[in-house]
Coordinates of C-alpha atoms in Angstrom, one line a residue:
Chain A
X1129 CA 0.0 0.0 0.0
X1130 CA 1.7 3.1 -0.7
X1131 CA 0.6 5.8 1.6
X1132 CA 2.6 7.4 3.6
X1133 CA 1.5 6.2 6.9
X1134 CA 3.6 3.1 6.9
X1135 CA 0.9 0.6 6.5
X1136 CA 0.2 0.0 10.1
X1137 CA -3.5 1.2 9.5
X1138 CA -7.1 -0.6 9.0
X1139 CA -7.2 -1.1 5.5
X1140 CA -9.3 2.2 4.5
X1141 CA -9.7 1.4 0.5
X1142 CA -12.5 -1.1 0.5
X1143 CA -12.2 -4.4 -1.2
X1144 CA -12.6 -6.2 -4.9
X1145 CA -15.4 -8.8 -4.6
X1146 CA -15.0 -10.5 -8.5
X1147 CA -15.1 -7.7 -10.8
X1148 CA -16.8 -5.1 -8.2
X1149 CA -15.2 -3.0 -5.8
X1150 CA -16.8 -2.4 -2.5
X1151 CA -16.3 1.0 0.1
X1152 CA -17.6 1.5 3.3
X1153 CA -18.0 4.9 4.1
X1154 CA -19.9 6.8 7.5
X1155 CA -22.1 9.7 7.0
X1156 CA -20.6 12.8 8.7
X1157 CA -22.4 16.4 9.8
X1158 CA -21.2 17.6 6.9
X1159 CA -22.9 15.0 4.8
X1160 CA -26.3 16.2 5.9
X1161 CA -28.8 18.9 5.3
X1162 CA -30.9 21.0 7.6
X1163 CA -34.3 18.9 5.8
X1164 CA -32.4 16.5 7.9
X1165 CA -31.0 14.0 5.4
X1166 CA -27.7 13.7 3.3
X1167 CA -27.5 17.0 0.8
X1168 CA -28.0 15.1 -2.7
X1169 CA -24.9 16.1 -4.0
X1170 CA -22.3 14.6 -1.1
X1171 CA -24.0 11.1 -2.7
X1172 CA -21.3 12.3 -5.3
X1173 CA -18.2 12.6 -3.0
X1174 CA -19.5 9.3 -2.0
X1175 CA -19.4 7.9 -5.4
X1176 CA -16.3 9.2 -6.2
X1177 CA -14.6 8.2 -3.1
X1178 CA -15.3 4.5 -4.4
X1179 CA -14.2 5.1 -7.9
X1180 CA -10.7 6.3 -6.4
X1181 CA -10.4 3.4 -4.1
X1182 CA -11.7 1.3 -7.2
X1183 CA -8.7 2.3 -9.1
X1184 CA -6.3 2.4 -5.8
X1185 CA -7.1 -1.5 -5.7
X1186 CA -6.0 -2.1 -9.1
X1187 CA -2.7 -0.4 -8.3
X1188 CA -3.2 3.5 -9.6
X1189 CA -3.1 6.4 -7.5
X1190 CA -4.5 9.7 -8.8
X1191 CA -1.9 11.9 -7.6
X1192 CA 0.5 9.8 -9.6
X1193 CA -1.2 10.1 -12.8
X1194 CA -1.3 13.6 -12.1
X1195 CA 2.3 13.5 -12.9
X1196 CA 2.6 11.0 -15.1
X1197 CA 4.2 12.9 -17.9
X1198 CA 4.8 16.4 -19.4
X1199 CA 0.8 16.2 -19.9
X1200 CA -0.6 14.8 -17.0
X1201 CA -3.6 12.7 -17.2
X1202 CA -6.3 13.2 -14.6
X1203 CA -9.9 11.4 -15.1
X1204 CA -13.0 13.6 -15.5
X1205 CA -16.8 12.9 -15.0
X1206 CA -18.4 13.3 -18.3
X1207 CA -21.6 12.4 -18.0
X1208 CA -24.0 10.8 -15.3
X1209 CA -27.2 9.5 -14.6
X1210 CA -28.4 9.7 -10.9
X1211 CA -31.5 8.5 -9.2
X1212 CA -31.9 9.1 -5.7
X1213 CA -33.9 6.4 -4.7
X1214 CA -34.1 6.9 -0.6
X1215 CA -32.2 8.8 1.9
X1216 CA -29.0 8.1 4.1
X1217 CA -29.1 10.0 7.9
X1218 CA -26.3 10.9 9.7
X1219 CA -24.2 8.6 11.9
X1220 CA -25.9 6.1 8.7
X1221 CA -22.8 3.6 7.0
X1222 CA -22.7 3.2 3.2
X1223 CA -21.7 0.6 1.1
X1224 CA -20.5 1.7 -1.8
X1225 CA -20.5 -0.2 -5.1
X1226 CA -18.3 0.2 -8.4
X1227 CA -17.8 -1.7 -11.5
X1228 CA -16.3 -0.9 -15.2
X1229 CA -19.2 -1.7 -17.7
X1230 CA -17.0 -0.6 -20.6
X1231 CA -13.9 0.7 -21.2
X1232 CA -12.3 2.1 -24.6
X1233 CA -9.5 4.1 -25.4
X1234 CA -9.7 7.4 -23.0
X1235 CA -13.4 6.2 -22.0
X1236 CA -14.9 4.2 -19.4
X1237 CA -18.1 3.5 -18.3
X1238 CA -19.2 2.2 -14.7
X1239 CA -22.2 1.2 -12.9
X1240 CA -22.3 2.1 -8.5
X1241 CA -24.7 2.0 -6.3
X1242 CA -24.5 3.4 -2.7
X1243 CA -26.5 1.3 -0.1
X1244 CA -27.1 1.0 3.5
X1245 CA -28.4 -1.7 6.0
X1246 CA -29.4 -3.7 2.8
X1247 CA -31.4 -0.6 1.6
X1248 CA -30.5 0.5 -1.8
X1249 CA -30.2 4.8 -1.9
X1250 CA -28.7 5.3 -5.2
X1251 CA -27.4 4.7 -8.4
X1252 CA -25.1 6.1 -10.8
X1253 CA -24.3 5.5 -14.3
X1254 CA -20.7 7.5 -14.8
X1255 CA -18.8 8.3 -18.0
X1256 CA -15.2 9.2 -17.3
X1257 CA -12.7 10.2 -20.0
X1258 CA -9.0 11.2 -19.8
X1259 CA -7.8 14.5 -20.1
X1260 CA -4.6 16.3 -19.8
X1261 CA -3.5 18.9 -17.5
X1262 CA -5.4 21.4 -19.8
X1263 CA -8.5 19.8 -19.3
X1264 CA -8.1 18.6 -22.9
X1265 CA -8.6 14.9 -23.9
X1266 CA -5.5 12.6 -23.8
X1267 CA -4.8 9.1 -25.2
X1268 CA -4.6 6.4 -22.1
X1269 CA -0.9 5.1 -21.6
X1270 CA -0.9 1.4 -22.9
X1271 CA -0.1 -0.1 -19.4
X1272 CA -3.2 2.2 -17.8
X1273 CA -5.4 0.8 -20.4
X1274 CA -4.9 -2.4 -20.0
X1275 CA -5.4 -2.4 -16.3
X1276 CA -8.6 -1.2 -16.6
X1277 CA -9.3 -3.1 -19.4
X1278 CA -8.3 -6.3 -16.6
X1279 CA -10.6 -4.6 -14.1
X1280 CA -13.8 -4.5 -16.5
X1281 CA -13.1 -8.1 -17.5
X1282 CA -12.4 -9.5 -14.2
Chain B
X658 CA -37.5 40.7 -0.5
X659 CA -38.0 38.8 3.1
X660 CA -34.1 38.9 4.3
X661 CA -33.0 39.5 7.9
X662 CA -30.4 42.3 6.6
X663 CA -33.6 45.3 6.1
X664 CA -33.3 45.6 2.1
X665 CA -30.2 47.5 1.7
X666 CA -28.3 44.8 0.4
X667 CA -27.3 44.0 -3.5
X668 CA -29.6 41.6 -5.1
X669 CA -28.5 38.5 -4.8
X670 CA -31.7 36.3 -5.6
X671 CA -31.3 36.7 -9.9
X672 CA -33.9 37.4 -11.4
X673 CA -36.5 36.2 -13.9
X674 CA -36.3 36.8 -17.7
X675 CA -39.3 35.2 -19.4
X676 CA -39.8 31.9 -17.7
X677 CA -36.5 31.3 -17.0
X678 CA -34.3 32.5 -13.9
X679 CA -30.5 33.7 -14.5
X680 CA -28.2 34.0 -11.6
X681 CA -24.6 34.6 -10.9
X682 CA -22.5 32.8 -9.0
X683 CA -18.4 33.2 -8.5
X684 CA -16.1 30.0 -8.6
X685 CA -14.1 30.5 -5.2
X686 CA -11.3 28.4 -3.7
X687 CA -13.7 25.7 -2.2
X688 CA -15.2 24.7 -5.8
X689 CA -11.8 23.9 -7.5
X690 CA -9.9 20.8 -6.5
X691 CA -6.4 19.6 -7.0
X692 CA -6.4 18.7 -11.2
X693 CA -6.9 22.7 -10.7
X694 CA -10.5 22.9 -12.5
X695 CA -13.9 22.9 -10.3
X696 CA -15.0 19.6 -8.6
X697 CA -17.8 18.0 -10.7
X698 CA -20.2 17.6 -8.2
X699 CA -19.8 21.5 -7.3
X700 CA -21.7 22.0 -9.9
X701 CA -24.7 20.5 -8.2
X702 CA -24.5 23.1 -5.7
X703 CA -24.2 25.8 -8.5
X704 CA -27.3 23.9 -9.7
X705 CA -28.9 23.8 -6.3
X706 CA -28.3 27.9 -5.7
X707 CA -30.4 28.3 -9.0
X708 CA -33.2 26.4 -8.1
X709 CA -33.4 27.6 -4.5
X710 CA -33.2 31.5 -5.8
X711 CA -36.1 30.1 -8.9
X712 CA -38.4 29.7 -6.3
X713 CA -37.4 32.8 -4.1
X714 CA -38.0 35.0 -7.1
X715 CA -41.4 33.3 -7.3
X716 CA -42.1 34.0 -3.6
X717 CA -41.3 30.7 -2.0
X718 CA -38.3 30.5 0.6
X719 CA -37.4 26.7 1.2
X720 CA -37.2 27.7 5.4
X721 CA -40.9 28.5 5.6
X722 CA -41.8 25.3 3.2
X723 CA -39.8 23.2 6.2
X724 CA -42.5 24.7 8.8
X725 CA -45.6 25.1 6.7
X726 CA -48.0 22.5 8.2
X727 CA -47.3 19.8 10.7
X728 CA -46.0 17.6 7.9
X729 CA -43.7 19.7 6.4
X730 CA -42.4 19.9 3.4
X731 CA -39.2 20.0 1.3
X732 CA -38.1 18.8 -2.6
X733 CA -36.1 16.3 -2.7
X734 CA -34.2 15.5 -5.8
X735 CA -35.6 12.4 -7.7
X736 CA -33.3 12.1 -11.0
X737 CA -30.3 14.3 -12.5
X738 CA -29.0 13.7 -15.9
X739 CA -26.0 15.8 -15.9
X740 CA -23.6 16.6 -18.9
X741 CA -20.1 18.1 -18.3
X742 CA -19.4 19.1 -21.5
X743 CA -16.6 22.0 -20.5
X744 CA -15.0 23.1 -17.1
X745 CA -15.2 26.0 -15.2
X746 CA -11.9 27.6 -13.5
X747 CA -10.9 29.6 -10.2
X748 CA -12.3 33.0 -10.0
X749 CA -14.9 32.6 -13.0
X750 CA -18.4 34.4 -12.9
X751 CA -20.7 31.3 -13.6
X752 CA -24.4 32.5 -14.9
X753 CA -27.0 29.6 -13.9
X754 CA -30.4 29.3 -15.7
X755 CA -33.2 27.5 -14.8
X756 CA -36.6 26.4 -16.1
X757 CA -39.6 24.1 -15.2
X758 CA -41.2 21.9 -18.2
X759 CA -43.2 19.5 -16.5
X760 CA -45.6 20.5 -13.4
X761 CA -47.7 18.2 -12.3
X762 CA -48.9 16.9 -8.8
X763 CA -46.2 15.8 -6.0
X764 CA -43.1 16.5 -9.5
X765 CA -41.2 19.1 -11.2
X766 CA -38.8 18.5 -13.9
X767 CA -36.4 21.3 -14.6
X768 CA -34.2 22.4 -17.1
X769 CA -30.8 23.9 -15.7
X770 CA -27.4 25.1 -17.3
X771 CA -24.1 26.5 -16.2
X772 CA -22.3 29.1 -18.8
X773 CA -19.0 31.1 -18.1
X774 CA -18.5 34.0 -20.2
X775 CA -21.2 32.3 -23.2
X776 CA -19.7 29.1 -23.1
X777 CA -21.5 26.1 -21.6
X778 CA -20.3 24.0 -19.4
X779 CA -23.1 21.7 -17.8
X780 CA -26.5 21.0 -18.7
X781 CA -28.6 19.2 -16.3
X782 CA -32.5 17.5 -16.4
X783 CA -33.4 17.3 -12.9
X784 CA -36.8 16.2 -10.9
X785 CA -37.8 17.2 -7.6
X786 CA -40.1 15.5 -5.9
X787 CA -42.5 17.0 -3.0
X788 CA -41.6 15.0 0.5
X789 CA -42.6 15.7 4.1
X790 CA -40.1 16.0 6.7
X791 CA -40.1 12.4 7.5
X792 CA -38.9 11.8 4.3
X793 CA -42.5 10.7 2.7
X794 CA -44.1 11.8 -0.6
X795 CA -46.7 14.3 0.3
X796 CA -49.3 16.7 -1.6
X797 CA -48.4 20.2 -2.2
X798 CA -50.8 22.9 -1.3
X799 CA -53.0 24.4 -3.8
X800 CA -51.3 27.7 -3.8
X801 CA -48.0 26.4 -4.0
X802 CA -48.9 24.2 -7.0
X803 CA -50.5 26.9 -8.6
X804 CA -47.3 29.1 -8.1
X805 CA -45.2 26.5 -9.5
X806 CA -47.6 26.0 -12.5
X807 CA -47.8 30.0 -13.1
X808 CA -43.6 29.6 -13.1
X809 CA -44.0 26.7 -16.0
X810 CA -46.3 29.1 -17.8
X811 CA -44.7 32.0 -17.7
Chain C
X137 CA -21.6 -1.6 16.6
X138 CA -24.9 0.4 16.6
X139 CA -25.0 0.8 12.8
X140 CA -27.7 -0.6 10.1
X141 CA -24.9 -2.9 8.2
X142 CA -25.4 -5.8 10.6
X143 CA -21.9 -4.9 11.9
X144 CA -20.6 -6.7 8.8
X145 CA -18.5 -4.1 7.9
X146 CA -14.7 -2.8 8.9
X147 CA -14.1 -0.9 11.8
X148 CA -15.0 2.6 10.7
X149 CA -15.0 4.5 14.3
X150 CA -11.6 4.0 14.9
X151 CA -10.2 3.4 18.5
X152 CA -9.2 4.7 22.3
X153 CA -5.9 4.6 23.4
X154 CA -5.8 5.6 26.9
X155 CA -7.8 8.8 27.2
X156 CA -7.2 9.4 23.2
X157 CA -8.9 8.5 20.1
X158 CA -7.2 8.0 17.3
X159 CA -9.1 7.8 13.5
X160 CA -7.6 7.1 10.0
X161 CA -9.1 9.1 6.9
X162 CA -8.3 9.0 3.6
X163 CA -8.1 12.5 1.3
X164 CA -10.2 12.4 -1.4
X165 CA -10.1 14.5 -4.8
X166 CA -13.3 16.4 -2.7
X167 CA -10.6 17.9 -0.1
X168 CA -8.1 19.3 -2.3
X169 CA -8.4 22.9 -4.0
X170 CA -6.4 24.0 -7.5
X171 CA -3.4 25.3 -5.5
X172 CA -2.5 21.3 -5.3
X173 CA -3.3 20.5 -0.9
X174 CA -6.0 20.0 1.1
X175 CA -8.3 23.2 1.3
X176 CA -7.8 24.7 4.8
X177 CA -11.5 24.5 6.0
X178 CA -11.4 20.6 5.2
X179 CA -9.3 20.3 8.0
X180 CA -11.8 21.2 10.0
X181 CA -14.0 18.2 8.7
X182 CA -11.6 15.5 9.5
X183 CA -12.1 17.3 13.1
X184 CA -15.5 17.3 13.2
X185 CA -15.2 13.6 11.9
X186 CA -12.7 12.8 15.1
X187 CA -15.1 13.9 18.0
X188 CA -17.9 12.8 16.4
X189 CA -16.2 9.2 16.4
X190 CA -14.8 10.2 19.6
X191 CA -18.4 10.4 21.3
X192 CA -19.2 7.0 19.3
X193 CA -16.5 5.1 20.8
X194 CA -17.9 6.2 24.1
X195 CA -21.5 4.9 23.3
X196 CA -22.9 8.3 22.1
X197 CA -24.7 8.8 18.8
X198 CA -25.0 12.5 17.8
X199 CA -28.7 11.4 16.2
X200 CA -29.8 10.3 18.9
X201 CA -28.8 13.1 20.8
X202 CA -31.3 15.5 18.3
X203 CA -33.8 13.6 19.7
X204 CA -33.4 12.7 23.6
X205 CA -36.2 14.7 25.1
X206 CA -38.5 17.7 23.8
X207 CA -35.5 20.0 23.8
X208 CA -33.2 18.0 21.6
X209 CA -29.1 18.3 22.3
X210 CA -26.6 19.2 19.9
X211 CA -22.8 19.7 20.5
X212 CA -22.0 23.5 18.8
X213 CA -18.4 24.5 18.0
X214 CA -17.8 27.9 20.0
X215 CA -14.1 28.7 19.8
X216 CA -11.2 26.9 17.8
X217 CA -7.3 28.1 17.5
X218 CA -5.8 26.3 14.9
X219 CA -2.9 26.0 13.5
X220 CA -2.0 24.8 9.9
X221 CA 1.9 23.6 10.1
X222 CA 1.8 21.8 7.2
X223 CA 0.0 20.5 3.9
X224 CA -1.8 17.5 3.3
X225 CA -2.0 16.2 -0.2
X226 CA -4.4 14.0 -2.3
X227 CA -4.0 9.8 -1.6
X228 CA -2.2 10.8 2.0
X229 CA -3.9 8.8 5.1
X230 CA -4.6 11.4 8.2
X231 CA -4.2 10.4 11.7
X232 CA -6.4 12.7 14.0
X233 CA -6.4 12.5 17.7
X234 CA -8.9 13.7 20.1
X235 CA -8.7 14.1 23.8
X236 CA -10.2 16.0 26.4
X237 CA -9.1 18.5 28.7
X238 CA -11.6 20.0 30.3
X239 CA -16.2 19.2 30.8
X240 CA -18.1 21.2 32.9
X241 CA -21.5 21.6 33.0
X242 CA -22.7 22.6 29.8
X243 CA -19.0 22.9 28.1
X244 CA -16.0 20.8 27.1
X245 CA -12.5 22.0 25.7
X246 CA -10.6 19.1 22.9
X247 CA -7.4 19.0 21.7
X248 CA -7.1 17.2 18.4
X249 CA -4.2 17.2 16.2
X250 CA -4.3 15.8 12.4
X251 CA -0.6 13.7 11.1
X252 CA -0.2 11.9 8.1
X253 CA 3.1 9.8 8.0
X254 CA 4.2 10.8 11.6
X255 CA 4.5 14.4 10.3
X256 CA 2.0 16.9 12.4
X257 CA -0.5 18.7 9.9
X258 CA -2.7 20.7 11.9
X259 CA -3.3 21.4 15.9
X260 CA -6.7 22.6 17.0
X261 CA -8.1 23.6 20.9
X262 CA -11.9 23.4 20.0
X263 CA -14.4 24.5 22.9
X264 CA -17.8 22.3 22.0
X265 CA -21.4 23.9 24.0
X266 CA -24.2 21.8 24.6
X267 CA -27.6 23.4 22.4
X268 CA -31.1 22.6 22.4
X269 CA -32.7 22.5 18.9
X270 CA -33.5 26.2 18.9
X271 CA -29.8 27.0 19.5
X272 CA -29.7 28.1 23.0
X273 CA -27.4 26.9 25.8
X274 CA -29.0 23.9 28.0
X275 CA -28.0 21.4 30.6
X276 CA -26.3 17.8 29.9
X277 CA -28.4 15.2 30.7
X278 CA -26.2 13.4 34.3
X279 CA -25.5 10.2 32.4
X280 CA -24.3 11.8 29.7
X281 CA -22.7 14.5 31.6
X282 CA -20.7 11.2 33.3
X283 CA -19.5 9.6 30.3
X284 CA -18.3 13.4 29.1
X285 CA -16.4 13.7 32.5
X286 CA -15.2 9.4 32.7
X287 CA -13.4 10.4 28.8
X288 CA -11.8 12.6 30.1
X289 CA -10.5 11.1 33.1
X290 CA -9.5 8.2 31.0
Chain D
X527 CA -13.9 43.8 -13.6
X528 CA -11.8 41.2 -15.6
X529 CA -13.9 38.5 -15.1
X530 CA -15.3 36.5 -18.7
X531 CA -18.5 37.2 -18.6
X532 CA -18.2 41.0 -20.2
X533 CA -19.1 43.0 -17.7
X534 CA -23.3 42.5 -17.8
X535 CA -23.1 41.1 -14.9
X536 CA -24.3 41.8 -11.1
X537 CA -21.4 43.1 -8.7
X538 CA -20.3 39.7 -7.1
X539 CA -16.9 40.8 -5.6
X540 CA -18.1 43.1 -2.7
X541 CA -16.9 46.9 -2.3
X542 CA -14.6 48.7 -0.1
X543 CA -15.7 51.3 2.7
X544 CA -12.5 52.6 4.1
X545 CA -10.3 50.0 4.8
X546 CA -12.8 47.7 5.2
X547 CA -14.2 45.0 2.6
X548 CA -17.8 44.1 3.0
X549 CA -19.3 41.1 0.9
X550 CA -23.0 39.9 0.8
X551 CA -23.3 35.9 1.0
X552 CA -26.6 34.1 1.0
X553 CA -27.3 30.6 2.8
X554 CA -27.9 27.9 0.6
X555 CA -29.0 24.3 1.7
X556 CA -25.1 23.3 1.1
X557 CA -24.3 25.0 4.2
X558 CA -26.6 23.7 6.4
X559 CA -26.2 20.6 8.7
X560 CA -29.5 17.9 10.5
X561 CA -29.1 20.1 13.6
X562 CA -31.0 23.3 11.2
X563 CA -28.1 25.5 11.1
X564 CA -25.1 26.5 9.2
X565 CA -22.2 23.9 9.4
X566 CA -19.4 25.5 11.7
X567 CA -17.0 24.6 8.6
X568 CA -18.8 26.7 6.2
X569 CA -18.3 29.9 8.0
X570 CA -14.4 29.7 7.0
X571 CA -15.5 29.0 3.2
X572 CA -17.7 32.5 3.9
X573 CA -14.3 33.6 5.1
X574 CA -11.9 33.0 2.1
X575 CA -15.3 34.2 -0.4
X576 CA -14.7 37.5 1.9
X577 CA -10.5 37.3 1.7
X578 CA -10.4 36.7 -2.0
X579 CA -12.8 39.7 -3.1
X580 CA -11.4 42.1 -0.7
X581 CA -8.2 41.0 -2.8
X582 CA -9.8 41.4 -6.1
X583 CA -10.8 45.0 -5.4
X584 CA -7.6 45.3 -4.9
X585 CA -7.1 44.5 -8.7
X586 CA -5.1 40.7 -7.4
X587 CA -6.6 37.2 -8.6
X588 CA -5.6 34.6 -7.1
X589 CA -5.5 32.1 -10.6
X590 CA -3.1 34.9 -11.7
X591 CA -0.8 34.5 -8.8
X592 CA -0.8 31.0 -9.6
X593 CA 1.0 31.6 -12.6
X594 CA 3.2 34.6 -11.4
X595 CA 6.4 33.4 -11.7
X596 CA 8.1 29.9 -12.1
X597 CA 7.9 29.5 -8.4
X598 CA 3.8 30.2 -8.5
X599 CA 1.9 31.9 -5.7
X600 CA -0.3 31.3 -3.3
X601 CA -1.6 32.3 0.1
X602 CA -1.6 29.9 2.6
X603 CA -4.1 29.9 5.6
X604 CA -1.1 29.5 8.5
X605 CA -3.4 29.9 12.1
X606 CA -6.9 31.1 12.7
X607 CA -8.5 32.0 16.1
X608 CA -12.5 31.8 15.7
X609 CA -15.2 32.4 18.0
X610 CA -18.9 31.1 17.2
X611 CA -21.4 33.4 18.7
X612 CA -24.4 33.0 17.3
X613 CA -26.1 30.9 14.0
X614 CA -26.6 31.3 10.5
X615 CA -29.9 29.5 9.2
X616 CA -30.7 28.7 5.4
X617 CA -32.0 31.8 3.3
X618 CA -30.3 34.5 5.6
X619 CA -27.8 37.1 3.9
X620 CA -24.4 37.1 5.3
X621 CA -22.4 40.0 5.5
X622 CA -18.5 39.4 5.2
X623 CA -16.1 42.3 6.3
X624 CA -12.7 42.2 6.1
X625 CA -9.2 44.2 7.0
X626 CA -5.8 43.8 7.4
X627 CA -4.1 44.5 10.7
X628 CA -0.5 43.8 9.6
X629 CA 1.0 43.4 6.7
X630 CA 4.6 42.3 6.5
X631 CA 7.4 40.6 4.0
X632 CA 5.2 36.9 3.3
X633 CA 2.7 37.4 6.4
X634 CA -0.5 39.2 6.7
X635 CA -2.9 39.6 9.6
X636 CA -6.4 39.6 8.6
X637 CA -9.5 40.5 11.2
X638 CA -12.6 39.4 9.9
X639 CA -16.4 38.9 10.9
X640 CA -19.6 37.8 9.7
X641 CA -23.2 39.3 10.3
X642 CA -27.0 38.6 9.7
X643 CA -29.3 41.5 9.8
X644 CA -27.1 43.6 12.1
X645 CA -26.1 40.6 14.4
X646 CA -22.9 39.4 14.6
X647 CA -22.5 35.7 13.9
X648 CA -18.6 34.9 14.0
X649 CA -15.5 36.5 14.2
X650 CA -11.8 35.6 13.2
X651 CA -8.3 36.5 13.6
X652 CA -6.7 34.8 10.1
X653 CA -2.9 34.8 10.1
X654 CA -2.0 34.4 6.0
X655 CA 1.8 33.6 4.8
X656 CA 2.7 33.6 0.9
X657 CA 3.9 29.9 -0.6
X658 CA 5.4 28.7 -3.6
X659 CA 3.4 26.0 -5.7
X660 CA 5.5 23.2 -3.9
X661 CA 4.0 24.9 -0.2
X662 CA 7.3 26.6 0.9
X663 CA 7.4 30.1 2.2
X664 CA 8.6 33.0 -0.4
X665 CA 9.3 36.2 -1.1
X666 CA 6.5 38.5 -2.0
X667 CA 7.2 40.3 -5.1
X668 CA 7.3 43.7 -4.2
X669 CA 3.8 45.5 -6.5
X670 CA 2.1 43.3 -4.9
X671 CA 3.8 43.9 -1.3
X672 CA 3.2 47.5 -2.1
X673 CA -0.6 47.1 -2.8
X674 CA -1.3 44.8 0.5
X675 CA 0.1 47.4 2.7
X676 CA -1.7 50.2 0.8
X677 CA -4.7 47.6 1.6
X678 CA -4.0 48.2 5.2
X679 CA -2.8 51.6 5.4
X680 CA -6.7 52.9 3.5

């Protein structure tokens, strides 16, 4: 694990189960709204939290990709299709789940859900593509590709 | 306008042109994150801002919803389609428009955009649905489903 | 574990070591801002996140407290010094510690402290007041005034 | 105003009335937490919205300091002393103000406070230094030394 805490912590990056990657994650004050519910768009951090850990279980870090080369390649939410099916409350824990559905050249495609207790709260259909550091889209290294090419089949 | 602050502040609330509501929002430090363009779900809030200063400019104020029977009432957000097409940056002035095209009982649907400087960034379909503060579907009051149908018509 | 996942889930809520908790969180794209490290008021999340898991490890829930008699009970944040040493960065693990050094009546004074790698981040004295749900100052129930008072003493 | 949107656009950026900056905010649900008030966190978000426009009518941007020089500037929140008097609900108007009390080679002193219809809400003592794009301390160029202490001396 390459953080820089040494590794003697609980392992906070969820887990691969077959092709899907699962997060738990604990709804915070900050998650929730004065209605008294989590604010709709935190289901987003949430969602994105597991498609970092997602990739940080198949061995790429963000931060590195960041710097990857004289472009830089960061992934960027294209396009997504959210229903908000129920509501999560404070002190509430989430499983998060995240799998590739397709994945070409500088385009993936995933399918996550964020549940809790059993209960099913939302899902998300999310396009990503690769851009560079100018926000301008990239070509995915071979090596990159192919790992998430592994992930989708796996 | 029903502020705390006596009137003799700028206007804040955008206003309507036609059916459709226009406000102005500035991109600040907490919007951007570190690939140095504005967090994708950001814009929800962005999105959020327009449709809570929509109904404002239509005479509702989401507080007084939350205490307007024993019930109470609040939208909740049902379903977002949401297309990133470019990205906003630190310190842009992003202009926020928002229109209903379906009205019907306890359901809005809205159409919503993000420009900066005429150039679009997001567009997003979204529906609200009408829920009490237990987190239940509910009815809304005549007069606020008239108000929200006059807004559709306008 | 008083959560809705059955307890079949990781240990979320970190631990107590002596009089101290300790809790590991990860920094998300969500935390960062464009000038590359975690924006400042995050910090103050991680916090929040601390003594809320904190209380938990001493068998309070903060939603339960909203609703323990008519009056409800909140814990509000009256007075923080912080101080930012240094930079946390995307990927990094954070380490943050909680104690107590002082409950009174209706009042407690924390000292947390946020590390990632053994390297000190941030340092915060934050003085926490017990609300009702209209905001204004009320007594701790005794047996929650006890556990308050045994952390400490810890 | 060299913002992208031409000019036909509201005043966003606040004014200045001696030394003093003053900027309107308003409270959206995003700020709000299950307890019915404003999220202690978000007040130092109101904060830096209040810091970066008092800069900006000052005629300094903070994306253009990011690309200054080859070293890149920032400023760097480095200790904050806050006190939490009263609460901000959703809808209210926040008024920012802002001042510099010292202003020295890479260090300002900033007071600031935030109001609600005349009643102060929170007030902060913000210590500032000036970093590099790597998060060391340096030097401030001197124009824009020049216009911070002309900042304080108004």
């Amino acid at each position: 694990m390459t953080d820089k805490s040494g590794g003697n912590v609980p392992d906070l990056s969820g887990r691969l189960e077959g092709g899907e990657h699962c997060l738990h994650q604990r709804v915070y004050y900050e998650d929730t709204d004065f209605s008294g519910i989590v604010y709709h768009a935190r289901y987003l951090h949430f969602l994105e939290r597991g498609r970092t850990d997602y990739l940080r279980c198949h061995g790429v870090e963000q931060h590195t990709l960041h710097t990857i080369d004289e472009e830089g390649l960061a992934f960027a939410v294209h396009h997504m299709d959210l229903k908000f099916v129920r509501s999560a409350h404070m002190d509430d824990i989430l499983e998060i789940r995240t799998r590739t559905i397709k994945a070409t050249g500088a385009r993936m495609v995933l399918e996550q859900s964020i549940a809790a207790g059993g209960v099913l709260l939302t899902t998300a259909t999310v396009t990503v593509v690769v851009i560079n550091r100018h926000g301008r889209a990239r070509r995915m290294p071979d090596d990159l590709a192919r790992t998430l090419l592994e992930a989708k089949g796996a």
